[in-house]
mmCIF file of C-alpha atoms in Angstrom:
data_model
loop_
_atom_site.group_PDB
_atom_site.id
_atom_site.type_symbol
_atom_site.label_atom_id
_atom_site.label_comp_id
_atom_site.label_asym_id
_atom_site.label_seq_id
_atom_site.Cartn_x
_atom_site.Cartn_y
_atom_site.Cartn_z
ATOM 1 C CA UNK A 1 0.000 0.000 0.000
ATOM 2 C CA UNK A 2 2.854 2.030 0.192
ATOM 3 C CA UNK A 3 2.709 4.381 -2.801
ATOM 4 C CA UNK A 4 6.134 6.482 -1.563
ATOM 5 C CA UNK A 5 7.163 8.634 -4.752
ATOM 6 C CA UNK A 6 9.221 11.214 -5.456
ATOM 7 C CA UNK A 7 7.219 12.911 -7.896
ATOM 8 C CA UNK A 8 5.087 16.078 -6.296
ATOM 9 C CA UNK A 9 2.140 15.643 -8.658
ATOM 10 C CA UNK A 10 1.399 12.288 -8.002
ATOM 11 C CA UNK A 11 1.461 12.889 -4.286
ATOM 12 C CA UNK A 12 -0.978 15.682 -4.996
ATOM 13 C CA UNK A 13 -3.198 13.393 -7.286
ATOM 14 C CA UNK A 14 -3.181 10.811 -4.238
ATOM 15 C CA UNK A 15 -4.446 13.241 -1.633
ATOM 16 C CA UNK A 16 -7.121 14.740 -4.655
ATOM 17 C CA UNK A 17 -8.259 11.187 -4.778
ATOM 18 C CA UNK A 18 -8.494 10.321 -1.323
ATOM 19 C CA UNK A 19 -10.333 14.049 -0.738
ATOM 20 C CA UNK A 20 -12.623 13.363 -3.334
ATOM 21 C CA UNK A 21 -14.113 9.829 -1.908
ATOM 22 C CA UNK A 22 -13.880 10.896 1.665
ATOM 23 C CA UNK A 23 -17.493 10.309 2.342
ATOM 24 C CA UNK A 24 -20.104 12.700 3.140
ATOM 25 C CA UNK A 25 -20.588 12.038 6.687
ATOM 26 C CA UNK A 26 -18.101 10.967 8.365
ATOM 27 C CA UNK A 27 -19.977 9.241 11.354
ATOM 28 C CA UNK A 28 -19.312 5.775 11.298
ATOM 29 C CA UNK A 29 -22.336 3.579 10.771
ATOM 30 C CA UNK A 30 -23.042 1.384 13.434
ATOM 31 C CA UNK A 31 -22.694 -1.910 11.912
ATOM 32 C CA UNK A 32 -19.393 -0.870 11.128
ATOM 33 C CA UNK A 33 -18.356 -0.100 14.285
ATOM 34 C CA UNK A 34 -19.749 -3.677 15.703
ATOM 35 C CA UNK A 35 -17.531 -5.106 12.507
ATOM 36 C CA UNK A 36 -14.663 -3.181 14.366
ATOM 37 C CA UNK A 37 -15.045 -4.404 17.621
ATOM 38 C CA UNK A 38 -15.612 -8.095 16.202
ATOM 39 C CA UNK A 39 -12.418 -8.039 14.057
ATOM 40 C CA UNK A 40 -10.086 -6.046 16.026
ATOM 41 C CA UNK A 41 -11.096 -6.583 19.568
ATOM 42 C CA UNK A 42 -11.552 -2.624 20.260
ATOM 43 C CA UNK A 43 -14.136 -1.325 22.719
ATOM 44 C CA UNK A 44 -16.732 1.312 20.830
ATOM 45 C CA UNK A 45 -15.024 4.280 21.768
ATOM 46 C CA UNK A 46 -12.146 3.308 20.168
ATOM 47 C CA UNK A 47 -13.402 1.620 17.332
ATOM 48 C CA UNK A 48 -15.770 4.627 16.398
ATOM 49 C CA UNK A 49 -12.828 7.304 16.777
ATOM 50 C CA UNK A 50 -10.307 5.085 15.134
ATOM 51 C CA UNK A 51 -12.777 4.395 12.315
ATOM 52 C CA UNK A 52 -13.522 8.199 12.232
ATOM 53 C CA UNK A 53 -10.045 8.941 11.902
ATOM 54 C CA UNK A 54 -9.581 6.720 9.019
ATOM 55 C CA UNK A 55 -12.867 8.356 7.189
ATOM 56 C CA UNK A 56 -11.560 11.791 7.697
ATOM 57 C CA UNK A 57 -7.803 11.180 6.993
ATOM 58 C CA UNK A 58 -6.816 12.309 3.330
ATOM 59 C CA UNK A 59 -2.981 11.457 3.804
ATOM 60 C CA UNK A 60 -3.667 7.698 4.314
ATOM 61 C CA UNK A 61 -2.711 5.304 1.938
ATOM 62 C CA UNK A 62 -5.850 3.735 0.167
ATOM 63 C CA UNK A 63 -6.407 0.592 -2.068
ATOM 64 C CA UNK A 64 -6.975 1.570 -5.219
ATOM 65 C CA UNK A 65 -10.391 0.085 -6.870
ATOM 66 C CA UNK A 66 -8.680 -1.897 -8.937
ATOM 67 C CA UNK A 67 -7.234 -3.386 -6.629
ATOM 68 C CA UNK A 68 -10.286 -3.797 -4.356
ATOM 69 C CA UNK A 69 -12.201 -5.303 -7.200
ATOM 70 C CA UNK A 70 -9.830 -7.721 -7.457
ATOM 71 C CA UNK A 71 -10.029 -8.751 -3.852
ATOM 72 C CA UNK A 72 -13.633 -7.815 -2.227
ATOM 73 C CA UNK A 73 -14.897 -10.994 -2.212
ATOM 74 C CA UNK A 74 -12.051 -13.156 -0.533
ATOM 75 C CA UNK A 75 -11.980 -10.099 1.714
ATOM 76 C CA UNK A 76 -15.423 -9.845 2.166
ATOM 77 C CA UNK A 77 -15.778 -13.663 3.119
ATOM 78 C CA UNK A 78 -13.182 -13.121 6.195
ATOM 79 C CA UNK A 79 -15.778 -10.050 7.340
ATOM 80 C CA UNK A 80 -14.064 -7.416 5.987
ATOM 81 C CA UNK A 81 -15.364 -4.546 4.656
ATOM 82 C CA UNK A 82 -13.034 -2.034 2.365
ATOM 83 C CA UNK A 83 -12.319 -0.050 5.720
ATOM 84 C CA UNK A 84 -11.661 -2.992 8.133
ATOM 85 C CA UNK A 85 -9.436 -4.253 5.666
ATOM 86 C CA UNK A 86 -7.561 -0.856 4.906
ATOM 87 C CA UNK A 87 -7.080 -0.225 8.704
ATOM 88 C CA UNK A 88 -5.845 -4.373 9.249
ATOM 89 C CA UNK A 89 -3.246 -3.559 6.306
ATOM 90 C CA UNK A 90 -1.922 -0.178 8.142
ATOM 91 C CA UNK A 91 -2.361 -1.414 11.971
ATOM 92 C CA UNK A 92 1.291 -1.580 12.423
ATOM 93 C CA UNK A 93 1.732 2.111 11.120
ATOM 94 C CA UNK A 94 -1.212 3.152 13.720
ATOM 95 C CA UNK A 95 0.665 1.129 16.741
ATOM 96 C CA UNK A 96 3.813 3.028 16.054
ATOM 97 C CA UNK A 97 2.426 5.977 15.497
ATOM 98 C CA UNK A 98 0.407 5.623 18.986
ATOM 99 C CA UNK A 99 3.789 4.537 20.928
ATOM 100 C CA UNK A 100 6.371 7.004 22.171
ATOM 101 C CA UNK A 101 10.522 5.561 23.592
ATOM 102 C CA UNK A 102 11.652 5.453 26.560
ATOM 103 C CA UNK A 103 15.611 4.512 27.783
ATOM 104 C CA UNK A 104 15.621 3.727 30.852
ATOM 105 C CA UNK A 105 17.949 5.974 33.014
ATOM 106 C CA UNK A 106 19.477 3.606 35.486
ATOM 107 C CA UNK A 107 20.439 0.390 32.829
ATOM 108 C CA UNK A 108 19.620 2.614 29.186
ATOM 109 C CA UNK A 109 17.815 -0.318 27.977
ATOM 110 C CA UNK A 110 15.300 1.135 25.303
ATOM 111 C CA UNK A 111 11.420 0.288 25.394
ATOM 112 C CA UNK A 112 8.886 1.273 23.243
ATOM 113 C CA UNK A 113 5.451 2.641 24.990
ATOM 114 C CA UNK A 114 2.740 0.392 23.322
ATOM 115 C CA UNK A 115 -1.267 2.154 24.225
ATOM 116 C CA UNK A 116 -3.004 -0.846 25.166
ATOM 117 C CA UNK A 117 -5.788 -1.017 22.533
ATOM 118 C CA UNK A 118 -7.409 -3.538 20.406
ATOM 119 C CA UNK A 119 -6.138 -7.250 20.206
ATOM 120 C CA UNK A 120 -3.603 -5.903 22.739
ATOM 121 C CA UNK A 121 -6.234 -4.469 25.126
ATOM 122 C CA UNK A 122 -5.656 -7.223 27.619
ATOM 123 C CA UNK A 123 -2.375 -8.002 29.779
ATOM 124 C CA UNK A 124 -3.137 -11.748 29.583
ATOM 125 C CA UNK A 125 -3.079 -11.784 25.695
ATOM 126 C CA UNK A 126 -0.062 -9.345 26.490
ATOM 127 C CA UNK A 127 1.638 -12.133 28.150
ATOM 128 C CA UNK A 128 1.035 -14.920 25.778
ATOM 129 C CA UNK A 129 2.148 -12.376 22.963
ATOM 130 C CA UNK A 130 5.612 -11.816 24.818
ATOM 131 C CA UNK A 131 6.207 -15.746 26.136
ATOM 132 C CA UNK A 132 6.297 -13.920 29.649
ATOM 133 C CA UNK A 133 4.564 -15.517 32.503
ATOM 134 C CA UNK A 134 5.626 -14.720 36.056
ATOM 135 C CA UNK A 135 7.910 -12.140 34.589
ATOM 136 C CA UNK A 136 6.891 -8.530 35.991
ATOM 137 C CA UNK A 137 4.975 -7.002 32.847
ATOM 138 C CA UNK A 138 5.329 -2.719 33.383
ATOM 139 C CA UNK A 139 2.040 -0.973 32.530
ATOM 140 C CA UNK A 140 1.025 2.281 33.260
ATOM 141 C CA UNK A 141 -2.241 4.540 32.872
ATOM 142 C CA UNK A 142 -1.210 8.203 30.607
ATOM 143 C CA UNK A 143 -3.583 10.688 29.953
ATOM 144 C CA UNK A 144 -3.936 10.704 26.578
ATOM 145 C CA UNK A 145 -5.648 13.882 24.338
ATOM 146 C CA UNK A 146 -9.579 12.478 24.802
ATOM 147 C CA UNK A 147 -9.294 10.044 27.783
ATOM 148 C CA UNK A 148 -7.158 7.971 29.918
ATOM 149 C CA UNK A 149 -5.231 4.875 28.536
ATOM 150 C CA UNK A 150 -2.779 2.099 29.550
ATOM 151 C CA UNK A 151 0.699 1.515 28.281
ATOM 152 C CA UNK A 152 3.053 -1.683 28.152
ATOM 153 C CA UNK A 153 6.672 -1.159 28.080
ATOM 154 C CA UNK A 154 8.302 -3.608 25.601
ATOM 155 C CA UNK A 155 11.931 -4.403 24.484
ATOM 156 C CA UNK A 156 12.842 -4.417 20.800
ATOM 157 C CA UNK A 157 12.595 -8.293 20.818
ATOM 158 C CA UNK A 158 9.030 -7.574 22.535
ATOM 159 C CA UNK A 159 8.375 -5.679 19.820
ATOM 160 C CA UNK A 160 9.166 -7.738 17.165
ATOM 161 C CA UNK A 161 7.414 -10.423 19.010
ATOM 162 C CA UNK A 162 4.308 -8.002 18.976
ATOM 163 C CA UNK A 163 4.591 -6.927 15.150
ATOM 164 C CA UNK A 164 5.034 -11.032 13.763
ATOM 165 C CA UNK A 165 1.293 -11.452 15.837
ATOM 166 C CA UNK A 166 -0.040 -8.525 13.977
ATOM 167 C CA UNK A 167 1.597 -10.220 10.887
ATOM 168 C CA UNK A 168 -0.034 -13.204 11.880
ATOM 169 C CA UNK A 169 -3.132 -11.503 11.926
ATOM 170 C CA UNK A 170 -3.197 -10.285 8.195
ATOM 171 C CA UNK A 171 -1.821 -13.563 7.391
ATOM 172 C CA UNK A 172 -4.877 -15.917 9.415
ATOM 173 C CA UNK A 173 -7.188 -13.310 7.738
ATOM 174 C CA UNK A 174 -6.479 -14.412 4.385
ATOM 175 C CA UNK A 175 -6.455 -17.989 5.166
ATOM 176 C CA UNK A 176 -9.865 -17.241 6.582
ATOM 177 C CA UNK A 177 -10.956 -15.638 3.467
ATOM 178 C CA UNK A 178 -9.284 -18.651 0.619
ATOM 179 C CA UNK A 179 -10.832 -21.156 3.132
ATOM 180 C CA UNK A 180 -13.985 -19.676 2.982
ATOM 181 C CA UNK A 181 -13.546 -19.901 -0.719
ATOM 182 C CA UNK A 182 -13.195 -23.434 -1.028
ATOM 183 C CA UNK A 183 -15.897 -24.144 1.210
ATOM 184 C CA UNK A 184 -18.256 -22.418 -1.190
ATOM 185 C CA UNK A 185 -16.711 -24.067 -3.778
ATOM 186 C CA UNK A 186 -17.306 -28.041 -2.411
ATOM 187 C CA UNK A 187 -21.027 -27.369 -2.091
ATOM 188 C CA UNK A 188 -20.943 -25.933 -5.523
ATOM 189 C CA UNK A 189 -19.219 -29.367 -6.691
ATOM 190 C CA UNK A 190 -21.717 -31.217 -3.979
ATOM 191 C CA UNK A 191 -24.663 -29.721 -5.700
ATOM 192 C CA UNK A 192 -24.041 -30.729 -8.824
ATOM 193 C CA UNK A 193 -25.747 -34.453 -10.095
ATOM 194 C CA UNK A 194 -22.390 -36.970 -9.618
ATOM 195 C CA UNK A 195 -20.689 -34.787 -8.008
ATOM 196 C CA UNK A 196 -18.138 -33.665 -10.141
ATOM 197 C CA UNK A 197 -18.676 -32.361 -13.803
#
């Protein structure tokens, strides 16, 4: 999704093209706020401002239609819609963007500051994430700019450990979706007389 280019016009045709279908109202519809919540494990606050934000924002990188065309139906199997899909492709740019670093004054070990949101809401799922178990896990509530949120201190491997689940994600929701396909596809072949053709 990535459309990094050096040439000015194209980067203004990009945002003229993501301007243009920014839709009318950006209030996210209810359904796909439940969708949200369902796929990425957010609470409704954060699913409707996080699906706001993606409505409203003109910078983000979009699929093209083409490219959508191409893939709405596999996607669409998994419970995608174009937006759930969009914001599962980017969630590692939206993690790091929501994190901050911290070295650590006594020992200068570095940590990244992950907000505690989504499939990483919970300190158990944390945990299993990480491979720590009676290890102390350091969370702390920050005052964020609409409300109050937690924060897990990681390492860089913790962090690699946390992007290769989010990896994992993408990758189990495209399983999802060709599985789905070829479960569609045996009952078309079991509905046919024989069979097979």
């Amino acid at each position: 999704m990535n459309t990094d280019t050096s040439d000015p016009l194209d980067e203004l045709n990009r945002l003229a093209n993501n301007a243009e279908s920014l839709q009318s109202s950006p209030t996210p519809s209810k359904h796909e706020i439940e969708r949200w919540m369902n796929l990425f494990s957010y609470i409704n606050k954060e699913a409707s401002s996080l699906l706001a934000l993606q409505l409203t924002d003109v910078t983000r990188d979009r699929l093209s239609d083409a490219h959508w065309s191409l893939i709405s139906t596999d996607v669409e199997a998994a419970g995608h819609s174009r937006q759930s899909w969009e914001h599962l492709l980017g969630i590692k740019d939206l993690m790091k963007t929501n994190s901050t670093i911290f070295i650590d004054g006594e020992d200068g070990k570095r940590y990244t500051l992950l907000r505690m949101l989504g499939w990483l809401s919970d300190e158990g799922k944390v945990r299993e994430i990480l491979g720590v178990k009676g290890e102390e896990l350091k969370i702390e509530m920050v005052r964020g700019v609409d409300m109050w949120h937690q924060v897990v201190y990681v390492d860089n491997v913790g962090l690699k450990k946390i992007e290769e689940f989010i990896d994992g994600k993408l990758v189990l929701e495209k399983k999802d979706a060709e599985e789905e396909d070829a479960k569609e596809e045996g009952r078309r072949v079991e509905d046919l007389p024989g069979g097979l053709p």
